[in-house]
Coordinates of C-alpha atoms in Angstrom, one line a residue:
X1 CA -105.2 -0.2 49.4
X2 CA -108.5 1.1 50.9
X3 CA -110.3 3.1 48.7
X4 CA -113.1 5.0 49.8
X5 CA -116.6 6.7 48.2
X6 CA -116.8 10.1 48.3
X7 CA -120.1 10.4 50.2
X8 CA -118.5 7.7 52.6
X9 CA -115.4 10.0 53.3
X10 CA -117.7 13.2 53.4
X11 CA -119.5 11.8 56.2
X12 CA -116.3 11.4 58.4
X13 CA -114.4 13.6 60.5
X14 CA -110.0 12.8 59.5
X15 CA -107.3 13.6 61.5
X16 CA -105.4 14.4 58.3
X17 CA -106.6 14.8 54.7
X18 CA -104.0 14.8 51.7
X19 CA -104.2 16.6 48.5
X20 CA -102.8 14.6 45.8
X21 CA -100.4 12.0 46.1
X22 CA -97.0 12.6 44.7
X23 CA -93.3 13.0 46.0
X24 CA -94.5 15.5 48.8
X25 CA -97.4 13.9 50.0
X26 CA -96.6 9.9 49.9
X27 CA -93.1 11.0 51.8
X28 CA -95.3 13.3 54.2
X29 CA -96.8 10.5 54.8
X30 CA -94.0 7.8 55.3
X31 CA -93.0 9.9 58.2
X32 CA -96.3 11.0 60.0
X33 CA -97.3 7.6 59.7
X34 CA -94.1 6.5 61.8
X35 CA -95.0 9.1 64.4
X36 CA -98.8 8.7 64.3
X37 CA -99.9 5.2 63.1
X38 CA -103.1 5.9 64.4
X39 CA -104.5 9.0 62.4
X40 CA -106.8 8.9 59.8
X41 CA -105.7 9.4 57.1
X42 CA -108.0 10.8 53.7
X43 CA -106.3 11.0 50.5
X44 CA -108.3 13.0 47.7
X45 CA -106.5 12.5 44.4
X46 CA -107.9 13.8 41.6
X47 CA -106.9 11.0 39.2
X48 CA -107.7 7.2 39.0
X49 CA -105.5 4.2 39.8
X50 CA -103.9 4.0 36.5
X51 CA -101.7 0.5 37.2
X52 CA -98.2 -0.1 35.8
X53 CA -99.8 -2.4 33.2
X54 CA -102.4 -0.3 32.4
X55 CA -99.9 2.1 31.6
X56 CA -97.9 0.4 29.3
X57 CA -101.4 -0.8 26.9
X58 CA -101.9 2.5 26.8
X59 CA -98.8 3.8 26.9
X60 CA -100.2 6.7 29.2
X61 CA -99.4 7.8 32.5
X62 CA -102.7 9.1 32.8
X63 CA -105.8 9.4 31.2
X64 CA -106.4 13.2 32.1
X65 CA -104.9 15.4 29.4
X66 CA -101.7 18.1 31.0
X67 CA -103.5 20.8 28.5
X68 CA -106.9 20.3 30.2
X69 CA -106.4 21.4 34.0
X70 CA -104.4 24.6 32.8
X71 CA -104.7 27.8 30.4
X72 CA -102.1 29.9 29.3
X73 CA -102.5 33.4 28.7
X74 CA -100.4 35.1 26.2
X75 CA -97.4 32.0 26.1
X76 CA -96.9 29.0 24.8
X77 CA -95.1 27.4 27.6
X78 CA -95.1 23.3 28.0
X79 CA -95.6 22.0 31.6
X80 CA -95.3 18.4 32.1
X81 CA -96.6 16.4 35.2
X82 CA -99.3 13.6 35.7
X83 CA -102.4 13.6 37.5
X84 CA -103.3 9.8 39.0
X85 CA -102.3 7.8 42.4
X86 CA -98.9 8.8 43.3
X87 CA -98.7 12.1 40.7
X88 CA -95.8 12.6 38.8
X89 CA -93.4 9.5 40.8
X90 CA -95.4 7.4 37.4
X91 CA -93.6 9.8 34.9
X92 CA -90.6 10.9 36.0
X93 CA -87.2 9.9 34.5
X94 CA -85.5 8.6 38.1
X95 CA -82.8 11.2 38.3
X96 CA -81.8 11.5 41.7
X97 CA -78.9 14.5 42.5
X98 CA -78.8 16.1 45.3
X99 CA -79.5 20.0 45.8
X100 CA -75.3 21.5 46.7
X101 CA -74.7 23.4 49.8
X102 CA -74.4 26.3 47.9
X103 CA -78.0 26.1 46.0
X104 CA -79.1 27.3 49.4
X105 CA -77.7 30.8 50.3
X106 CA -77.7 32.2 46.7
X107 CA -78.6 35.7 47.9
X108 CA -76.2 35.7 50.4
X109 CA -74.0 34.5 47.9
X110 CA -75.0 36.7 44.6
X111 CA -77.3 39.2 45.7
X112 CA -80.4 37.8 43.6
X113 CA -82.5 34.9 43.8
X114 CA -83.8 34.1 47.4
X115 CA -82.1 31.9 50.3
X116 CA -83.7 29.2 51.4
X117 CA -84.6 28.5 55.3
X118 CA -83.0 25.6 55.4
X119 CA -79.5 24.4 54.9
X120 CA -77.9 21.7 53.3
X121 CA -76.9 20.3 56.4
X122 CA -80.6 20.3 57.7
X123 CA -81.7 17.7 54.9
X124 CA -78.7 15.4 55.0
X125 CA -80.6 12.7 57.0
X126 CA -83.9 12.9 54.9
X127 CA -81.8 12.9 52.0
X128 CA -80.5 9.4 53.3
X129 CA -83.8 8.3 54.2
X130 CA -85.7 9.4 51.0
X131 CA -82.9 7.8 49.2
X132 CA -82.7 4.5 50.9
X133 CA -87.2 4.2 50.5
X134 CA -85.9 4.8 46.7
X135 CA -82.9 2.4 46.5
X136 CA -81.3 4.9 45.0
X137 CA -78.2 3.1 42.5
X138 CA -74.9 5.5 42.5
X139 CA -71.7 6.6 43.2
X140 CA -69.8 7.3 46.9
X141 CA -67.7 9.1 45.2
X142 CA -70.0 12.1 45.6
X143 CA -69.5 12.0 48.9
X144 CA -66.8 14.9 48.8
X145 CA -69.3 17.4 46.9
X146 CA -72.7 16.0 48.6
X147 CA -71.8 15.3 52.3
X148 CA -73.2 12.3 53.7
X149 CA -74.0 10.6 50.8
X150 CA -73.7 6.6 50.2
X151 CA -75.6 4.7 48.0
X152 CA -78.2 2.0 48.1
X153 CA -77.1 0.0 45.1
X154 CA -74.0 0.4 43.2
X155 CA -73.8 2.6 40.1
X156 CA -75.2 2.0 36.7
X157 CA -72.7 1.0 34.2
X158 CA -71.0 4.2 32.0
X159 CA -70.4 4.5 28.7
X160 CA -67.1 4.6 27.5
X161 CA -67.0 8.2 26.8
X162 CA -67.8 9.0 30.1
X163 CA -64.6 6.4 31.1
X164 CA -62.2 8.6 29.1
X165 CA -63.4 12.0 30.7
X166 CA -62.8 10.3 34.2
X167 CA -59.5 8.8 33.1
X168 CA -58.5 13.0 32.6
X169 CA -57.2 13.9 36.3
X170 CA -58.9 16.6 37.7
X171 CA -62.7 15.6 36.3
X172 CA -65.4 16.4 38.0
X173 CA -67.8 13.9 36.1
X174 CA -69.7 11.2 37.9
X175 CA -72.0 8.4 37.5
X176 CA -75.5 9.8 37.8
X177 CA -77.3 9.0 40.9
X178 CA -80.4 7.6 39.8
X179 CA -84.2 5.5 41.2
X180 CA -83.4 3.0 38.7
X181 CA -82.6 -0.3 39.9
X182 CA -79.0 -1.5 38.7
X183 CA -79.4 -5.1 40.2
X184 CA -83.2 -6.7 40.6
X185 CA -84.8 -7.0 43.8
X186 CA -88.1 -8.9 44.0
X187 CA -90.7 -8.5 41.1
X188 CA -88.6 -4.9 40.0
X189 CA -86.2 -5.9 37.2
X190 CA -83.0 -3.7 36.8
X191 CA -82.6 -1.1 34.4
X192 CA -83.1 -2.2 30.8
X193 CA -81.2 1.1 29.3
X194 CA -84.6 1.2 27.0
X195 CA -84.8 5.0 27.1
X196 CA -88.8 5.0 28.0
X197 CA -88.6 5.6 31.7
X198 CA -91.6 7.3 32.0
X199 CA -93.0 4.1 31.2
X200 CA -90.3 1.7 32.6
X201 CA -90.9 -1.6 31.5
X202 CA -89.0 -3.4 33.8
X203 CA -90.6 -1.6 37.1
X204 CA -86.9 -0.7 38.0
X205 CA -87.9 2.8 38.3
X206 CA -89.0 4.0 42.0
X207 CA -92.4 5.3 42.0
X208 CA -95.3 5.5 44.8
X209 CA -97.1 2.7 43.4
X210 CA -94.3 -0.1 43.4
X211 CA -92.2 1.2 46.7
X212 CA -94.7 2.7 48.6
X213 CA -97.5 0.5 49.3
X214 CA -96.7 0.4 53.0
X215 CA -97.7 3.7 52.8
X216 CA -100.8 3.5 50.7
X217 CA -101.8 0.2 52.0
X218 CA -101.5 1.0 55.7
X219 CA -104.7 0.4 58.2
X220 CA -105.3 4.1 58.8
X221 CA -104.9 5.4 55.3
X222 CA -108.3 5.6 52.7
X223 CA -108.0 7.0 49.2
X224 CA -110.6 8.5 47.1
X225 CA -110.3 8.8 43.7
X226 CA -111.4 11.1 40.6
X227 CA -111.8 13.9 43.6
X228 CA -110.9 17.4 42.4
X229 CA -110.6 19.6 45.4
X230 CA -111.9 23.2 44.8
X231 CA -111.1 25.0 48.0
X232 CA -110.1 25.0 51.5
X233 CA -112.6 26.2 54.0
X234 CA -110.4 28.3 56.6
X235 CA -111.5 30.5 59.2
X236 CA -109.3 32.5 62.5
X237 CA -106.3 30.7 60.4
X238 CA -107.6 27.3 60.8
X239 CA -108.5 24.8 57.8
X240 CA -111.6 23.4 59.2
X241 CA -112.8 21.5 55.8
X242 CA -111.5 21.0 52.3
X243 CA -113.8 20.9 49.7
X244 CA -113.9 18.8 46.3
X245 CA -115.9 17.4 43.5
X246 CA -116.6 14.0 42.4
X247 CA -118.5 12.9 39.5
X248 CA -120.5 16.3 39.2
X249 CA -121.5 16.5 43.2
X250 CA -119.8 18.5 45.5
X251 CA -118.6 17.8 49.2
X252 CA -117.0 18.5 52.0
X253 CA -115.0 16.7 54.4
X254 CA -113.7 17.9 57.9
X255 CA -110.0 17.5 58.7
X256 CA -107.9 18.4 61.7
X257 CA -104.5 18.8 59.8
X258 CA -104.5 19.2 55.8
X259 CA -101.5 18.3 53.7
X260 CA -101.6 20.5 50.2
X261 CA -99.6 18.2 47.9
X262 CA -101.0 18.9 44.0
X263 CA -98.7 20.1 41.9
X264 CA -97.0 23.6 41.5
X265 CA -100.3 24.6 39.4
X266 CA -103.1 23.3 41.1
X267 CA -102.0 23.7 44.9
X268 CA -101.6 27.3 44.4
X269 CA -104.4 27.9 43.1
X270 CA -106.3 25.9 45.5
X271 CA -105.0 28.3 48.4
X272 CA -105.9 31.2 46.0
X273 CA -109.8 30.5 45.8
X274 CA -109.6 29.9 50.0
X275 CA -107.8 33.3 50.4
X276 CA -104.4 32.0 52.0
X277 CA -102.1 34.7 52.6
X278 CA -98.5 34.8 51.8
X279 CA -95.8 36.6 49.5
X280 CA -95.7 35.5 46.4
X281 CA -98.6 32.7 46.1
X282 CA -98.8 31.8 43.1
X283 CA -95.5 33.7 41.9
X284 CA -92.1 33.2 41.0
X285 CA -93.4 29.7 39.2
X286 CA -90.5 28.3 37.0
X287 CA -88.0 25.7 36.3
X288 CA -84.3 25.4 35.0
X289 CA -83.7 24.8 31.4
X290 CA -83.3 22.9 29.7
X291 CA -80.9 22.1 26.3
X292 CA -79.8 19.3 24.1
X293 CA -76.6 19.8 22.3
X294 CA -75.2 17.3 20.1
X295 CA -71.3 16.4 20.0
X296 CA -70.3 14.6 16.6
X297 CA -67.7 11.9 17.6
X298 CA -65.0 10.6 15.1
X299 CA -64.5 7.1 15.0
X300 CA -65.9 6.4 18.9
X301 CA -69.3 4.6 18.7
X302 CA -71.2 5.8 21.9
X303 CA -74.8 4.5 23.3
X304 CA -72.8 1.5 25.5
X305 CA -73.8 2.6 29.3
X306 CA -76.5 1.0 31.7
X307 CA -79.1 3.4 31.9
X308 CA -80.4 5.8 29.7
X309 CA -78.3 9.0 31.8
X310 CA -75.5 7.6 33.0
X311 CA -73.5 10.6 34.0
X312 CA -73.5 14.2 35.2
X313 CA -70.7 16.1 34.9
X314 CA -70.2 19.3 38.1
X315 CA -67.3 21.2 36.8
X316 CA -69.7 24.2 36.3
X317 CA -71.1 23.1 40.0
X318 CA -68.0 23.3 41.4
X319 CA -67.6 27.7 40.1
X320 CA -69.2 30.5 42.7
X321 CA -72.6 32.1 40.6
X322 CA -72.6 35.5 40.3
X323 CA -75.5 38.2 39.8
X324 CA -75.1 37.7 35.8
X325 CA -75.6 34.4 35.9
X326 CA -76.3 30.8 37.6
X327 CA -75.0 27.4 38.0
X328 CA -75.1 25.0 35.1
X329 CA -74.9 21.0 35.0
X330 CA -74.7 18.6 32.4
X331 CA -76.1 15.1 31.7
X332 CA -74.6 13.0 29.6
X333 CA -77.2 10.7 27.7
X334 CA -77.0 7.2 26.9
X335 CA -80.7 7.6 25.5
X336 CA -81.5 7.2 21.9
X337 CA -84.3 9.4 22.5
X338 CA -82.8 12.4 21.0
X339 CA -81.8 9.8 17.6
X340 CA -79.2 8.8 15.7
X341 CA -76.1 10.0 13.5
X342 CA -77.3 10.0 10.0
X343 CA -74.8 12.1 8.6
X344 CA -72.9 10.3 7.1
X345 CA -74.1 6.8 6.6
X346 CA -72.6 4.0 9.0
X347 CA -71.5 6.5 11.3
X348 CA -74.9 6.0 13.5
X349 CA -73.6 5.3 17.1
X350 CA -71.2 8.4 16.6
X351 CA -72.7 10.8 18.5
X352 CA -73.0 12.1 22.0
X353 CA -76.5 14.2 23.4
X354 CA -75.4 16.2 25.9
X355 CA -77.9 18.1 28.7
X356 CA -77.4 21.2 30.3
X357 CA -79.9 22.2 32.9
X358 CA -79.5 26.1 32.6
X359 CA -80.4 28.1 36.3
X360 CA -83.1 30.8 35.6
X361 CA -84.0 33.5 38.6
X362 CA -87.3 32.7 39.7
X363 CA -89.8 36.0 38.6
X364 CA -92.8 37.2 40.3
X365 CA -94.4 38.0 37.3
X366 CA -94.3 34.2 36.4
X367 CA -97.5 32.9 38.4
X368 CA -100.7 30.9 38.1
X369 CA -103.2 33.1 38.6
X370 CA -107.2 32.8 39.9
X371 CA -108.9 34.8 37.2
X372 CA -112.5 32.7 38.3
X373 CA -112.6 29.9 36.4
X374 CA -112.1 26.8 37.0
X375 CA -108.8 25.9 35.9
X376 CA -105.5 28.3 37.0
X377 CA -104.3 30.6 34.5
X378 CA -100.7 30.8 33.4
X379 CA -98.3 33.5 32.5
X380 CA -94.7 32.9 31.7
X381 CA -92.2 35.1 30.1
X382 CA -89.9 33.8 27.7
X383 CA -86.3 32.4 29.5
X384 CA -84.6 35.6 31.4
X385 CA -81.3 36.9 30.1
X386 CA -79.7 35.4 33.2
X387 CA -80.6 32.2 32.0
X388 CA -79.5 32.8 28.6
X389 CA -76.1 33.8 30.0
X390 CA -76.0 30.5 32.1
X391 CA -76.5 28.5 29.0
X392 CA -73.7 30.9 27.2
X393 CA -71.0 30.1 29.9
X394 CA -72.3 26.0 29.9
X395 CA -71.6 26.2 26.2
X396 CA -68.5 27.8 26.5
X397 CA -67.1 25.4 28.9
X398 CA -68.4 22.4 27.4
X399 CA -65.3 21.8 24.2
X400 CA -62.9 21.7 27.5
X401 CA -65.1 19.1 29.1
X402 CA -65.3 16.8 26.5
X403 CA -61.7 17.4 25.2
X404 CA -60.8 13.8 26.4
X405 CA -63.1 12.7 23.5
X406 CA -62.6 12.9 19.8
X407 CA -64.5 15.4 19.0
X408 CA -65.7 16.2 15.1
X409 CA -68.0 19.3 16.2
X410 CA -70.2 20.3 19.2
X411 CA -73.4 21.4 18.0
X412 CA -75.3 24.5 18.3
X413 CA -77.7 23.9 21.8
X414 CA -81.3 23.3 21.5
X415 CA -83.8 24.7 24.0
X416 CA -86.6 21.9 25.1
X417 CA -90.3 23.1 25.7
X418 CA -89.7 21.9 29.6
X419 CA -87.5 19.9 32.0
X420 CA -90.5 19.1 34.0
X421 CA -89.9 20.7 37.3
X422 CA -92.2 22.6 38.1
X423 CA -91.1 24.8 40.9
X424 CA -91.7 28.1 42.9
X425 CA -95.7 29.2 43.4
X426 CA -95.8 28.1 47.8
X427 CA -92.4 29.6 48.6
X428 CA -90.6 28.6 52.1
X429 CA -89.2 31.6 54.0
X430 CA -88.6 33.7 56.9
X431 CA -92.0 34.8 57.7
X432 CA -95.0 36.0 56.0
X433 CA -93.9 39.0 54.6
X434 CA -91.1 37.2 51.9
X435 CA -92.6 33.6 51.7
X436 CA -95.7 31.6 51.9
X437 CA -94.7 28.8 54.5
X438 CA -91.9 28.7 57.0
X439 CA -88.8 26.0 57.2
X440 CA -91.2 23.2 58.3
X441 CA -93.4 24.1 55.6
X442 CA -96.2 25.1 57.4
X443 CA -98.1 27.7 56.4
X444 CA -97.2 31.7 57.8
X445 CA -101.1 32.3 57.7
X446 CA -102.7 29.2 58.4
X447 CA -101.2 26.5 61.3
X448 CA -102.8 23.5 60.5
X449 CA -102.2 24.1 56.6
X450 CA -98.9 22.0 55.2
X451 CA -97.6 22.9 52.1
X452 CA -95.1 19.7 49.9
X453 CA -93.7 19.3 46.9
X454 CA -91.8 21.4 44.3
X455 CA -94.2 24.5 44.6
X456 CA -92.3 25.4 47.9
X457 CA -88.7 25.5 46.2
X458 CA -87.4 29.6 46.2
X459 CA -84.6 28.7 44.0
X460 CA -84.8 26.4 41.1
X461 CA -81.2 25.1 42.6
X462 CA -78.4 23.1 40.4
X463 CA -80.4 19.5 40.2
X464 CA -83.9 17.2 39.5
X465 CA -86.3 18.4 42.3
X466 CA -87.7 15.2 43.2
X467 CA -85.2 13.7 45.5
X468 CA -85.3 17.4 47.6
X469 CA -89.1 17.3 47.8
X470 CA -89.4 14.4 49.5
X471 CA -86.6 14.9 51.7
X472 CA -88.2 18.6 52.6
X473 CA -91.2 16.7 53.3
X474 CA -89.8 13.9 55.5
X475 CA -88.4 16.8 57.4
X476 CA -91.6 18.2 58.0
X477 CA -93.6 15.2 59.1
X478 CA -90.5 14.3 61.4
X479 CA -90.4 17.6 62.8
X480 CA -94.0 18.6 63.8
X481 CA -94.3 15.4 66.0
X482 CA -90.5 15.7 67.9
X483 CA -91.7 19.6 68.7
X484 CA -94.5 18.4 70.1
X485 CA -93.6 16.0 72.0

């Protein structure tokens, strides 16, 4: 990797400069690297180059504090994310779903929510491409309810309570697709089932730094670090310059194309302080929900799968939404994360956590907001009564789902602080009047300004955001060189 000085990289003119360097942007730049191998590329993260084994002494994704970039005004909502080289690919847990064909249309389908401008049909070949760079492990058996889909490496090992579900004809539960290697290749191990994947021992877990180095160690691409970009300067709709601070000195560095990949807080409010137009910037932020139920088992020890989720189960997936409520899907966990059976003594293994990621509408009053400081303000409302319904239905359901089981009790659901998905602030639309960027994800108001990652979601949709992100953005990059050319 090349890293570059700020005053070095201040005195150059780039053909492209990057804003962070997560899913959106490391994908954006798999592809435009493909079609351009001869840009120059700048890369201003705000973060160091915390290394894997710097990350497991410490036991940190990053040494910047989540609690630090942000405030919240008047809730007590948890975000999670991580701020270094290759952004939130260090913490994430590797769960790799695709969006449905129906998380697409909702409004047509419901009459709230938002469509997106895209179709399911539209991402299929990024999907295959973002999951092949990933080496994704999973089933072709999802094939019929994700078109277009077959694997990398075959699927983790289940436990055997998911192996008496899919003995019941008629299931609709499958072994989670997942970036977590289920047989070693090179210096990455295979899964380990440890239940610490934000911090995966074995490197089995995708993430920019160990399967993306072609990307961040190619000839035309420099990085600068511990750069926190404050604006973009724009003028007649042009980005002419992007502005940032490192170690208390400000610059600015001229670009011909910039590439907004922070996070769903900080890009927002980025394009806030340069007065970007748009509906909705820095609106409708959200993300699913996200509850832990517990099913007591009698007399079946679980905790004997291959990776820490080693199943998701569509049956709600597989229902029409309606305007009450939204889709629902559950993961069933091989973690020991949420702890053992205690009650009563030698029963320990007896015991099941179950995941339901709940759909919540998106709401404009949700947002990171520019109130002039110099951190983005945020305001959430507590979970919307469609969610709550959502979860009500999941809950309902769930006794039939697990019926193959033997089944002491299914617990009351518990409702985590965050799933981790931030989504929603840089909406993709029609046009400028009902999104911020179009169906390539460039921006309505501002041409040379591309917009990646989660932020540009209008739906929350039924799965982990990751995978769709950097398809969306290999879709991009692959499109704004075949139009021109």
């Amino acid at each position: 990797m090349k890293f570059v000085e700020a005053q070095h990289a201040a005195a150059e003119h780039w053909d492209v400069v990057v804003v962070g360097s997560g899913f959106g942007a490391v994908f954006f730049l798999q592809k435009y690297l493909e079609h351009r191998p001869g840009d120059r590329v700048l890369v201003l993260e705000r973060g160091r180059h915390n290394r894997h084994d710097w990350q497991l002494a410490f036991e940190e994704n990053s040494d910047i504090e989540k609690t630090d970039v942000y405030a919240r005004a008047g809730n007590d909502k948890e975000w999670d994310f991580t701020i270094g080289l290759g952004g939130s690919t260090n913490c994430w847990w590797g769960l790799t779903p695709r969006l449905h064909p129906r998380d697409f249309d909702i409004f047509t389908r419901t009459g709230v929510g938002a469509d997106w401008p895209v179709r399911y049909d539209d991402l299929v070949p990024f999907y295959q491409q973002a999951e092949q760079t990933m080496m994704i492990a999973g089933s072709d058996e999802l094939d019929a309810i994700y078109p277009g889909t077959k694997y990398v490496q075959p699927a983790h090992h289940l436990t055997t309570a998911d192996e008496m579900i899919r003995a019941r004809p008629g299931h609709h539960h499958y072994p989670m697709p997942t970036a977590k290697l289920s047989r070693a290749v090179g210096s990455r191990g295979r899964c380990c089932s440890n239940s610490t994947c934000n911090l995966c021992p074995t490197e089995a877990k995708f993430t920019a730094l160990n399967g993306m180095q072609p990307v961040f160690s190619h000839p035309a691409v420099s990085i600068c670090l511990k750069s926190t970009v404050e604006m973009l300067d724009v003028a007649d709709g042009v980005v002419k310059s992007v502005k940032f601070s490192n170690a208390g000195r400000d610059y600015t560095v001229k670009c011909d194309l910039c590439v907004m990949g922070a996070n769903a807080m900080q890009s927002p409010f980025i394009m806030l302080r340069s007065g970007i137009g748009g509906h909705g910037l820095g609106r409708y932020f959200g993300e699913k929900m996200l509850a832990r139920i517990e099913v007591k088992l009698d007399g079946l020890d679980h905790f004997d799968g291959g990776t820490a989720a080693t199943a998701l189960n569509l049956s709600l997936l597989q229902e029409e939404r309606d305007a009450s409520r939204g889709s629902a899907v559950y993961i069933f966990d091989n973690s020991l994360y949420p702890g053992l059976r205690l009650d009563p003594p030698g029963r320990w293994r007896q015991t099941l956590p179950v995941e339901v990621y709940a759909e919540d509408l998106f709401d404009y009053d949700n947002g990171v907001f520019d109130e002039g400081g110099d951190r983005p303000v945020i305001r959430f409302k507590p979970w919307s009564d469609f969610a709550m319904r959502t979860l009500d239905h999941a809950m309902e359901a769930l006794p039939g789902i697990v019926s193959a089981l033997p089944v002491e009790e299914v617990g009351k659901p518990v409702i985590k602080p965050t799933l981790g998905h931030m989504q929603g602030t840089c909406r993709m639309g029609t046009n400028i009047e009902n999104s911020v960027i179009d169906s390539d994800l460039i921006a309505h108001s501002t041409r040379n300004l591309v917009v990646v990652g989660t932020s540009i979601f209008p739906t929350a949709g039924s799965a982990n955001p990751s995978l769709s992100a950097a398809a969306l953005s290999l879709r991009a990059a692959d499109r704004m060189w075949r139009q021109e050319a």
